[in-house]
mmCIF file of C-alpha atoms in Angstrom:
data_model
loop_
_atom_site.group_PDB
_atom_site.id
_atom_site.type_symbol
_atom_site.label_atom_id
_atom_site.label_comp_id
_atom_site.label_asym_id
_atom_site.label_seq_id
_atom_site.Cartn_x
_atom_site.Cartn_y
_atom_site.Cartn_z
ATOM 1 C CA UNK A 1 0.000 0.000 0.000
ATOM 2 C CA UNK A 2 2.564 2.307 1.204
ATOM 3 C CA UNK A 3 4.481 1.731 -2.546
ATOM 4 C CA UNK A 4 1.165 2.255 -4.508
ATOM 5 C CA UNK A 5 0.371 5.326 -2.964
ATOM 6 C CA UNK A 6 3.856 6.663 -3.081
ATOM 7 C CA UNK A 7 5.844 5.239 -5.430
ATOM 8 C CA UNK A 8 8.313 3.416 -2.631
ATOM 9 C CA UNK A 9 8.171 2.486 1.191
ATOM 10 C CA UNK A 10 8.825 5.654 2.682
ATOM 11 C CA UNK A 11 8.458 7.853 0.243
ATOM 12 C CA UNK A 12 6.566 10.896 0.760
ATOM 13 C CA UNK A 13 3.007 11.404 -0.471
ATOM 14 C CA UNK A 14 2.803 14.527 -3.167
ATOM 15 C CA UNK A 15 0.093 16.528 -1.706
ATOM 16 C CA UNK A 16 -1.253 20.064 -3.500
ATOM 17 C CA UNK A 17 -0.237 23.309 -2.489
ATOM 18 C CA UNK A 18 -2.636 25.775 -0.963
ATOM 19 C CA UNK A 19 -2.790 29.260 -2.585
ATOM 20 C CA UNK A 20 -6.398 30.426 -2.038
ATOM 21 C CA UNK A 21 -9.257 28.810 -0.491
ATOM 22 C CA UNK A 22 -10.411 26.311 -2.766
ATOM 23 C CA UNK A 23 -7.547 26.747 -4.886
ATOM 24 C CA UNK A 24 -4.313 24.415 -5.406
ATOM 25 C CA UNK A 25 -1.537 24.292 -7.282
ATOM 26 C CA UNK A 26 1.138 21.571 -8.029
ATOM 27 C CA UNK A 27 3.106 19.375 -10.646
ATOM 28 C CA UNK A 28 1.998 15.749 -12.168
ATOM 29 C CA UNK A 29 2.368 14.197 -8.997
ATOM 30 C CA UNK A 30 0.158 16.005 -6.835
ATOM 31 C CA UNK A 31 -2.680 13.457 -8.603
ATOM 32 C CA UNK A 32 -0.847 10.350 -8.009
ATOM 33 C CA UNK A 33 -2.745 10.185 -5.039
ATOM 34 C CA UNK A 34 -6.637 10.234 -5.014
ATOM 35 C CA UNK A 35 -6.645 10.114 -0.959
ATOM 36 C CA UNK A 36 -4.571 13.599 -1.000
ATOM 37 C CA UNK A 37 -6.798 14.858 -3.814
ATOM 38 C CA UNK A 38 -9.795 14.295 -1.759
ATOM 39 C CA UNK A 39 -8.501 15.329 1.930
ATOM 40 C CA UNK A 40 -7.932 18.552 -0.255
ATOM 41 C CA UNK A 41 -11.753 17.909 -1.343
ATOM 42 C CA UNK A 42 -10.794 18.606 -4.785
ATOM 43 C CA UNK A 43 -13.308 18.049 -7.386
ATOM 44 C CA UNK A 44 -11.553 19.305 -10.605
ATOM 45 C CA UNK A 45 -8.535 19.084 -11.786
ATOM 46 C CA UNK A 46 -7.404 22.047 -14.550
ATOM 47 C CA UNK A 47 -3.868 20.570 -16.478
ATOM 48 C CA UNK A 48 -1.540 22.482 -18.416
ATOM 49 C CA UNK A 49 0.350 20.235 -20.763
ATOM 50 C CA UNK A 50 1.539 19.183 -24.199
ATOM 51 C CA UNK A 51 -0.287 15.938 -23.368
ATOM 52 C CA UNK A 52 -3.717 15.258 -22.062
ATOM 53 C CA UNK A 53 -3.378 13.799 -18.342
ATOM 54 C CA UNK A 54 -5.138 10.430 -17.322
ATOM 55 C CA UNK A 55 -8.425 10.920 -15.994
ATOM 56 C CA UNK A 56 -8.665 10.659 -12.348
ATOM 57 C CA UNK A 57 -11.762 8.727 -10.498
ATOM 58 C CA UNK A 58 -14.760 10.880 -9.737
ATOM 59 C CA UNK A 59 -13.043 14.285 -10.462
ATOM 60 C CA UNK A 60 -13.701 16.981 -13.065
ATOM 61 C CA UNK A 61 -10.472 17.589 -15.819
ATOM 62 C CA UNK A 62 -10.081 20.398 -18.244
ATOM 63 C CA UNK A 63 -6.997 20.320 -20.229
ATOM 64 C CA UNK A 64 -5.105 22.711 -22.046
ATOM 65 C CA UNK A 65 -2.960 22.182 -24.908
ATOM 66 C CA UNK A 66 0.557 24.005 -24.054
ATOM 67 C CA UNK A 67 3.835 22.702 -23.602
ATOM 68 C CA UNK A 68 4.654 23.636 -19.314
ATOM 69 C CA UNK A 69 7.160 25.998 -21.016
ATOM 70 C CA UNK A 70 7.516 29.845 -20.194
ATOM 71 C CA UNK A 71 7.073 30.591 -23.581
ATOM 72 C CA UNK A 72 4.197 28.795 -23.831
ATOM 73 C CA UNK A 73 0.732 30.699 -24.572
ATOM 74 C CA UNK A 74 -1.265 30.650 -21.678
ATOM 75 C CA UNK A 75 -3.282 33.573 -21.905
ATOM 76 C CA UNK A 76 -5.353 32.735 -24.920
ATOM 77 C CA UNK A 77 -7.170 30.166 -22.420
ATOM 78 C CA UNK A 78 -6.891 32.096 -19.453
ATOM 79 C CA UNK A 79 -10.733 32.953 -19.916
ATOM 80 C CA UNK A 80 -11.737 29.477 -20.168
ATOM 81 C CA UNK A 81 -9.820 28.315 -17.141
ATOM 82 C CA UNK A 82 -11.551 31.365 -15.306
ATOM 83 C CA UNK A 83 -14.616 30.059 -15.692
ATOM 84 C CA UNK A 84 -14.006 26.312 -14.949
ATOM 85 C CA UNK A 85 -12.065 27.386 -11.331
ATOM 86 C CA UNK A 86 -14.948 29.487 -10.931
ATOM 87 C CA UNK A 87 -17.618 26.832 -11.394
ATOM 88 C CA UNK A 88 -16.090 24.113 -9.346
ATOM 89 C CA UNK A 89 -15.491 26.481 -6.337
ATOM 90 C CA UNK A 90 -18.937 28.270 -7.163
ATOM 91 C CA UNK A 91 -20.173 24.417 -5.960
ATOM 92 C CA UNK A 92 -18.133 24.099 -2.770
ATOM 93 C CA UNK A 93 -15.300 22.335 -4.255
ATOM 94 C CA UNK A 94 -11.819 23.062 -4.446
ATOM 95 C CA UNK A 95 -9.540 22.829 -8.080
ATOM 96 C CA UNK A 96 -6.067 21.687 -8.440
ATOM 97 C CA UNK A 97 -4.617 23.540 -11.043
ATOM 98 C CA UNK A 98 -1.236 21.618 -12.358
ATOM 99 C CA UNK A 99 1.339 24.324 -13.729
ATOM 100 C CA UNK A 100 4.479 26.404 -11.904
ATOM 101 C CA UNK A 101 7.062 28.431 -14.202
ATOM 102 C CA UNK A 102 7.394 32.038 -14.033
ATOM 103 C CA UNK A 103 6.239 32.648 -17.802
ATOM 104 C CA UNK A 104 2.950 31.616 -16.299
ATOM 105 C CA UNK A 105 3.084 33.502 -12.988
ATOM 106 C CA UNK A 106 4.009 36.568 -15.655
ATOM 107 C CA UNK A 107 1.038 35.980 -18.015
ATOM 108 C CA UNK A 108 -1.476 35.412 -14.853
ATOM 109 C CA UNK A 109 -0.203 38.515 -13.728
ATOM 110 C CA UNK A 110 -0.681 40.485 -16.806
ATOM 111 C CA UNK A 111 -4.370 39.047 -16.944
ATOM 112 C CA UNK A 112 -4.931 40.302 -13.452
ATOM 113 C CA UNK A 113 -3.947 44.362 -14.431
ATOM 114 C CA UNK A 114 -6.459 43.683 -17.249
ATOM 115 C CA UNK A 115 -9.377 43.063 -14.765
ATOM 116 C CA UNK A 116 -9.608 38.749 -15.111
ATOM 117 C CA UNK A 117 -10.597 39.210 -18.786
ATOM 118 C CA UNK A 118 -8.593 39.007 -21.793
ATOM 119 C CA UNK A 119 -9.322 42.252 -23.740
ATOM 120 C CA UNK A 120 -7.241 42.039 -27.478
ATOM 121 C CA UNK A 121 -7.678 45.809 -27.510
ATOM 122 C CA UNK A 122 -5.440 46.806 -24.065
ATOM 123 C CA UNK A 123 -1.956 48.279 -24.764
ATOM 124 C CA UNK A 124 -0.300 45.641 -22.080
ATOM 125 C CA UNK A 125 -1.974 42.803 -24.438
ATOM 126 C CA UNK A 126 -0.854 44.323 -27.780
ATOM 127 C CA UNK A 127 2.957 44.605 -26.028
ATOM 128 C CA UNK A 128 2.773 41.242 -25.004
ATOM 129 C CA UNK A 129 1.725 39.646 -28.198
ATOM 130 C CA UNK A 130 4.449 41.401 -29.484
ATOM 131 C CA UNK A 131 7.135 40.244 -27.164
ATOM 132 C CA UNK A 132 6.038 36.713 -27.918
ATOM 133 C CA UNK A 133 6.528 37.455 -31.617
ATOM 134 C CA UNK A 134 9.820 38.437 -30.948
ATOM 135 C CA UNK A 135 10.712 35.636 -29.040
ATOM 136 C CA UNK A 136 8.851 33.000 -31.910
ATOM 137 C CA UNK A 137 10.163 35.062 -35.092
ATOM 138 C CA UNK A 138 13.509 35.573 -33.961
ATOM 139 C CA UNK A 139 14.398 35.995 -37.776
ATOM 140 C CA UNK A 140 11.510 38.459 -37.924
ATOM 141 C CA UNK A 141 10.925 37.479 -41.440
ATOM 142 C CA UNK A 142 7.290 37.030 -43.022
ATOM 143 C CA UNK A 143 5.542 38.847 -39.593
ATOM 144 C CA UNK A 144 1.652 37.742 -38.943
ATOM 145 C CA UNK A 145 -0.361 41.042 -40.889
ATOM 146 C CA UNK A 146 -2.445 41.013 -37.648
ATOM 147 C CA UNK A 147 0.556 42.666 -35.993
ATOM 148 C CA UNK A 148 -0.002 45.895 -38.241
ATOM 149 C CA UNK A 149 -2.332 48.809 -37.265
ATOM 150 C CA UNK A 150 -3.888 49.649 -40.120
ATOM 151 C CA UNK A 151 -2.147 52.641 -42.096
ATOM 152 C CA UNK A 152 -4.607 55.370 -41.714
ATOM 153 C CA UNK A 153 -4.193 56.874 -45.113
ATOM 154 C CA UNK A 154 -6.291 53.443 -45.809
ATOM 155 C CA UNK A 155 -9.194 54.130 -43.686
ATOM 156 C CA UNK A 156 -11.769 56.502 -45.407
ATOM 157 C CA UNK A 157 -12.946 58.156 -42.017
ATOM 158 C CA UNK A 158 -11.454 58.180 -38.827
ATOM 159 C CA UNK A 159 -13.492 57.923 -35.808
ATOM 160 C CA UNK A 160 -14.302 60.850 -33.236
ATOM 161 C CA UNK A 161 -12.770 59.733 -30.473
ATOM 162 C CA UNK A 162 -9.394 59.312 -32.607
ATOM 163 C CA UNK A 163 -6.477 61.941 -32.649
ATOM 164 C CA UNK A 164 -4.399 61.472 -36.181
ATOM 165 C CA UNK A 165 -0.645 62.066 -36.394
ATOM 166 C CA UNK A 166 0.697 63.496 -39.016
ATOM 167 C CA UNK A 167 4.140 63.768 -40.252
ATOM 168 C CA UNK A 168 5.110 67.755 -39.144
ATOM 169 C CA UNK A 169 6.909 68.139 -42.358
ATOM 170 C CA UNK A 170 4.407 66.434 -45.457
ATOM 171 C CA UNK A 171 1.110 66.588 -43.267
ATOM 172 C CA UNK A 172 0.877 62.518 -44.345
ATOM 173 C CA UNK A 173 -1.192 61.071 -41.674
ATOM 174 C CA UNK A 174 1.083 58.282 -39.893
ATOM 175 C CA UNK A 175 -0.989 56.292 -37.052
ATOM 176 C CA UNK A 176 -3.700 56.701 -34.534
ATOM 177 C CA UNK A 177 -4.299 57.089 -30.806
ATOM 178 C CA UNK A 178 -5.278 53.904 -30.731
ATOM 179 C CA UNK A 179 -2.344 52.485 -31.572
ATOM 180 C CA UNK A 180 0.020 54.361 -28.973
ATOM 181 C CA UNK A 181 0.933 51.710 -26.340
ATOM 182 C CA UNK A 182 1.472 53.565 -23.191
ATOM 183 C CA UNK A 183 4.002 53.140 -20.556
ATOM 184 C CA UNK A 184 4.148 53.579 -16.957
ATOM 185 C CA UNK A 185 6.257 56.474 -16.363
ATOM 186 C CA UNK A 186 10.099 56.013 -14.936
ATOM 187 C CA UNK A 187 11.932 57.678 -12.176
ATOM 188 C CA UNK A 188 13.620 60.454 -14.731
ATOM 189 C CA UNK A 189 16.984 61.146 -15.100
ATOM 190 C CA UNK A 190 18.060 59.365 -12.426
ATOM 191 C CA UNK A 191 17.557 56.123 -15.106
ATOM 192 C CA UNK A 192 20.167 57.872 -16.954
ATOM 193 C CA UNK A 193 23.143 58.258 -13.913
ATOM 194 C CA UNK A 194 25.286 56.791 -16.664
ATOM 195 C CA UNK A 195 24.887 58.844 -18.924
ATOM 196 C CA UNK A 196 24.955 62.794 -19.381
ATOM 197 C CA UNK A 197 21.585 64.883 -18.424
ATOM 198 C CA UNK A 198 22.190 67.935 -20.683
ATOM 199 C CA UNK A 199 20.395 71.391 -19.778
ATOM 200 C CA UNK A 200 18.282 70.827 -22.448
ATOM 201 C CA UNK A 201 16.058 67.911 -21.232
ATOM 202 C CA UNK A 202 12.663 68.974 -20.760
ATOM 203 C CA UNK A 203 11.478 68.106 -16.699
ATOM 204 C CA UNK A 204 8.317 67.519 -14.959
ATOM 205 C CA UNK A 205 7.089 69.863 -12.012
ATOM 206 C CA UNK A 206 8.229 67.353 -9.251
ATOM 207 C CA UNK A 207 11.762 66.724 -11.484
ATOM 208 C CA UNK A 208 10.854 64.225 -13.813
ATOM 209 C CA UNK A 209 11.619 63.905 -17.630
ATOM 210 C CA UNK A 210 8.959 63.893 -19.695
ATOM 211 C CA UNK A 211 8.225 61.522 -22.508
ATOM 212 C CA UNK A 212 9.409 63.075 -26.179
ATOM 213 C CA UNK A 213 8.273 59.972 -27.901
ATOM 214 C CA UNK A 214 5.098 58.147 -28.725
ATOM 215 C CA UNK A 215 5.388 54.478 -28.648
ATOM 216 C CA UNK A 216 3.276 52.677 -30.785
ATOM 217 C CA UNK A 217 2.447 49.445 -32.281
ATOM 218 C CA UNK A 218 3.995 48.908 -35.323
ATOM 219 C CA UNK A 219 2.026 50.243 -38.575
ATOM 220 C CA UNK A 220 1.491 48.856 -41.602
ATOM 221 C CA UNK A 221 3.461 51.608 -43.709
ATOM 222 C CA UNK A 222 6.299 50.441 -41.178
ATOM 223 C CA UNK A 223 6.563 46.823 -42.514
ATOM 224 C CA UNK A 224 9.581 47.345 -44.883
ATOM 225 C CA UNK A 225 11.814 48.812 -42.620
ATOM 226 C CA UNK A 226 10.878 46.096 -39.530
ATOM 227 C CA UNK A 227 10.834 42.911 -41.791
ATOM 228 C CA UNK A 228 14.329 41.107 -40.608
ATOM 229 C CA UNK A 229 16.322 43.425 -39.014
ATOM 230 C CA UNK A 230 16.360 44.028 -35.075
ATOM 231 C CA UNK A 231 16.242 48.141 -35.551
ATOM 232 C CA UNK A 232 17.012 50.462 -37.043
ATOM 233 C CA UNK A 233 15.493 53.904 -38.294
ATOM 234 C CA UNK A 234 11.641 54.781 -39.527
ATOM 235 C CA UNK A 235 11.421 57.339 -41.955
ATOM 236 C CA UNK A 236 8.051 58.908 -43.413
ATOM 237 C CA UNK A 237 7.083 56.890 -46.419
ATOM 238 C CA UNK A 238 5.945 59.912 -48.126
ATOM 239 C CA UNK A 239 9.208 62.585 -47.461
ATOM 240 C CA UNK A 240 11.570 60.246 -45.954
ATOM 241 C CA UNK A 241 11.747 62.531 -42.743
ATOM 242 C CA UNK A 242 13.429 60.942 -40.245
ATOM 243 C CA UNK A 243 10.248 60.330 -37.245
ATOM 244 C CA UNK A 244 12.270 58.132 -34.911
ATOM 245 C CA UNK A 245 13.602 54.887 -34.640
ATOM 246 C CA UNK A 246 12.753 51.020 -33.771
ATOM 247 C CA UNK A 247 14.601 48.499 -31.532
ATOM 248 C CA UNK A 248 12.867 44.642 -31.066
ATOM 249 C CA UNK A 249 15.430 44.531 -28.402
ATOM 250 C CA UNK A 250 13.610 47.685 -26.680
ATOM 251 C CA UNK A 251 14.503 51.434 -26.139
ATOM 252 C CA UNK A 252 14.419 53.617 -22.998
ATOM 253 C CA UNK A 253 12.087 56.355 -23.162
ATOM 254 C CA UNK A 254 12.827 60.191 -22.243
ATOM 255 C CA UNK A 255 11.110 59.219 -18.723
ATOM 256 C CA UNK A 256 13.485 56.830 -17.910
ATOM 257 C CA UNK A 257 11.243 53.501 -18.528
ATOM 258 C CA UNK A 258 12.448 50.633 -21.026
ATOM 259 C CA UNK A 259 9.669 49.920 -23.531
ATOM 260 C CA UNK A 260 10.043 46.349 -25.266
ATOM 261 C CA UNK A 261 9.968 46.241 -28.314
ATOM 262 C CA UNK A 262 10.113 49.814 -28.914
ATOM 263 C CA UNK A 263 8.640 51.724 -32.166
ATOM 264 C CA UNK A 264 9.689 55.433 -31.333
ATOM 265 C CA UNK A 265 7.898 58.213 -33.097
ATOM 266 C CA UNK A 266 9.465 61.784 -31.495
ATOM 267 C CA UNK A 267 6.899 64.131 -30.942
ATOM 268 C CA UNK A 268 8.428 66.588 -32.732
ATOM 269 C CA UNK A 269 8.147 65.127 -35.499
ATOM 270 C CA UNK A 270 4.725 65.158 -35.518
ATOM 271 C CA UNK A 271 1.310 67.093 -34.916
ATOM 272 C CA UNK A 272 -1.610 66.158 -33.811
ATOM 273 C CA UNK A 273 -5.251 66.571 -35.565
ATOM 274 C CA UNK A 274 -8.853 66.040 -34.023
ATOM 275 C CA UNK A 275 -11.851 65.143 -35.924
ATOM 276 C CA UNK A 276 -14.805 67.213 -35.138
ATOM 277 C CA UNK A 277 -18.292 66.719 -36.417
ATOM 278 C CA UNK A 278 -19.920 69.679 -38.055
ATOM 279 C CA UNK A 279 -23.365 68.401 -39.725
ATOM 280 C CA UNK A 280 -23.046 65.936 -41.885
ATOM 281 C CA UNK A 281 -18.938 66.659 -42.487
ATOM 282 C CA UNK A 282 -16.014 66.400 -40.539
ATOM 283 C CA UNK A 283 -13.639 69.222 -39.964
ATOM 284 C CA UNK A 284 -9.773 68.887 -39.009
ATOM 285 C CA UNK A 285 -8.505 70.763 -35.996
ATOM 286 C CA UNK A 286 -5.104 70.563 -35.975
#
C-alpha cells in the first residue's frame, strides 16, 4: 500500500499546495494520489500540458494544450480556465490547477492588471503579443499582418474619439491614438546616472523627464523597414523625414522607462489633428 500510494516504502506522499481557499496548485504528482486529492476535497482538476493527463476517479479535468514551457501561450485560455475554477469552487469544491514556471506567474499577472478578462484591444496585451513574436520570429521574417495597425491613409474616415498624427513636415497622416501603447512612467533622469543629463532635457514639475516619444504598435506603412532586421530607423514613407527609430530589443524612453519592443515616433516630429463633427462633415482641428 505504502508503494502504490507513493511510489516506494517511505516515500513521501505529493500533496497540492494551498494558494487560495479552494484553490491548489502543483506538478503531475500532486494526482498520483486520489486520498490527498480528496482530503484537499478537490473536485476538478485544470492541467496544463503538451499531453492530455489520465483521468482521475470521480473528479472533473479540463486540459489545455501548451507545452509547461515559459514561452508557452497561456493567456489565450486564461478565460476558459476562469470560468471552470470558478464553477467548481462556485459548488463548494476546491480545483487543483497543475502548472508552476514564471512565464505563467508573468502571463497570470498580466491578466490580473487587465481586470480577469482578456481584452485584445489593451496596450499591455498588444505589447505582449508582441514580445512573444519576438521571441517565436527571432528571424523576424514574413511577420503575422495582424501585428499591423492599419495605415490610416487606408481608412476613409477616422473615428471621433481618434487623434491622427501626421508627419510635421508632409502633413501625411502616420498612425492613430489607438495604436500608442502607453508606458508607466520612470523615475527620470536618475535612469540615466550613466549617462549625461544635458540642460536641455525637458522636466516635470516634481523633477521628472517627460516623454518626447510616442510608442506605438507597429504600422502597416512600417513593414519594410521592420521585416528582418532588429532596428534600425523609420522614416516617413511619403518625405523620408526621419520620425524616430525602432529596436525589437527595446529602447528607454525620455522618462526613464524601457519599452520592449520599442517603435519610437518623437513628438516633434509630428502634430496632432482632431476630428470634429460639423453636420453631416467632418472638420480637421489641428
Amino acid at each position: 500500500m505504502a508503494e502504490a500510494a507513493g511510489g516506494r516504502a517511505g516515500a513521501a506522499v505529493p500533496v497540492p499546495v494551498p494558494v487560495l481557499p479552494g484553490l491548489y496548485v502543483g506538478g503531475a504528482e500532486s494526482c498520483s494520489s486520489l486520498e490527498a486529492l480528496r482530503a484537499a476535497g478537490v473536485v476538478a482538476v485544470l492541467a496544463v500540458d503538451a499531453e492530455e493527463p489520465p483521468a482521475v476517479p470521480g473528479v472533473r479535468a479540463m486540459h489545455v494544450p501548451a507545452r509547461d514551457e515559459p514561452g508557452a501561450d497561456l493567456l489565450s485560455h486564461l478565460d476558459g480556465c476562469a470560468a471552470f475554477i470558478g464553477a467548481a469552487r462556485a459548488g463548494g469544491g476546491s480545483v487543483l490547477v497543475r502548472w508552476v514556471n514564471a512565464g505563467f506567474q508573468r502571463q497570470l499577472e498580466l491578466y490580473e492588471a487587465m481586470g480577469c478578462a482578456v481584452d485584445s484591444s489593451s496596450a499591455l496585451y498588444r505589447r505582449y503579443r508582441l514580445q512573444v513574436l519576438r521571441e517565436r520570429c527571432p528571424e523576424l521574417q514574413d511577420l503575422p499582418r495582424e501585428v499591423f495597425a492599419v495605415d490610416p491613409t487606408s481608412v476613409c474616415q477616422i473615428p471621433d474619439t481618434e487623434v491622427l498624427y501626421r508627419c510635421r513636415k508632409c502633413r501625411r497622416a502616420l498612425f492613430r491614438s489607438s495604436s500608442i501603447l502607453s508606458h508607466v512612467e520612470g523615475s527620470g533622469p536618475t535612469a540615466f546616472a550613466h549617462k549625461r543629463v544635458t540642460g536641455s532635457a525637458r522636466l516635470c514639475s516634481d523633477g521628472r523627464e517627460k516623454c518626447t516619444s510616442y510608442f506605438t504598435e507597429p504600422v502597416q506603412w512600417m513593414e519594410p523597414a521592420l521585416l528582418g532586421v532588429m532596428e534600425g530607423q523609420l522614416l516617413c514613407p511619403k518625405c523620408t523625414s526621419k520620425l524616430g527609430s525602432f529596436s525589437w530589443r527595446g529602447e528607454q524612453c525620455s522618462c526613464g522607462r524601457w519599452v520592449t519592443p520599442a517603435f519610437q515616433i518623437h513628438k516633434s516630429r509630428v502634430d496632432e489633428a482632431r476630428t470634429l463633427p460639423v453636420g453631416n462633415f467632418q472638420a480637421a482641428k489641428t
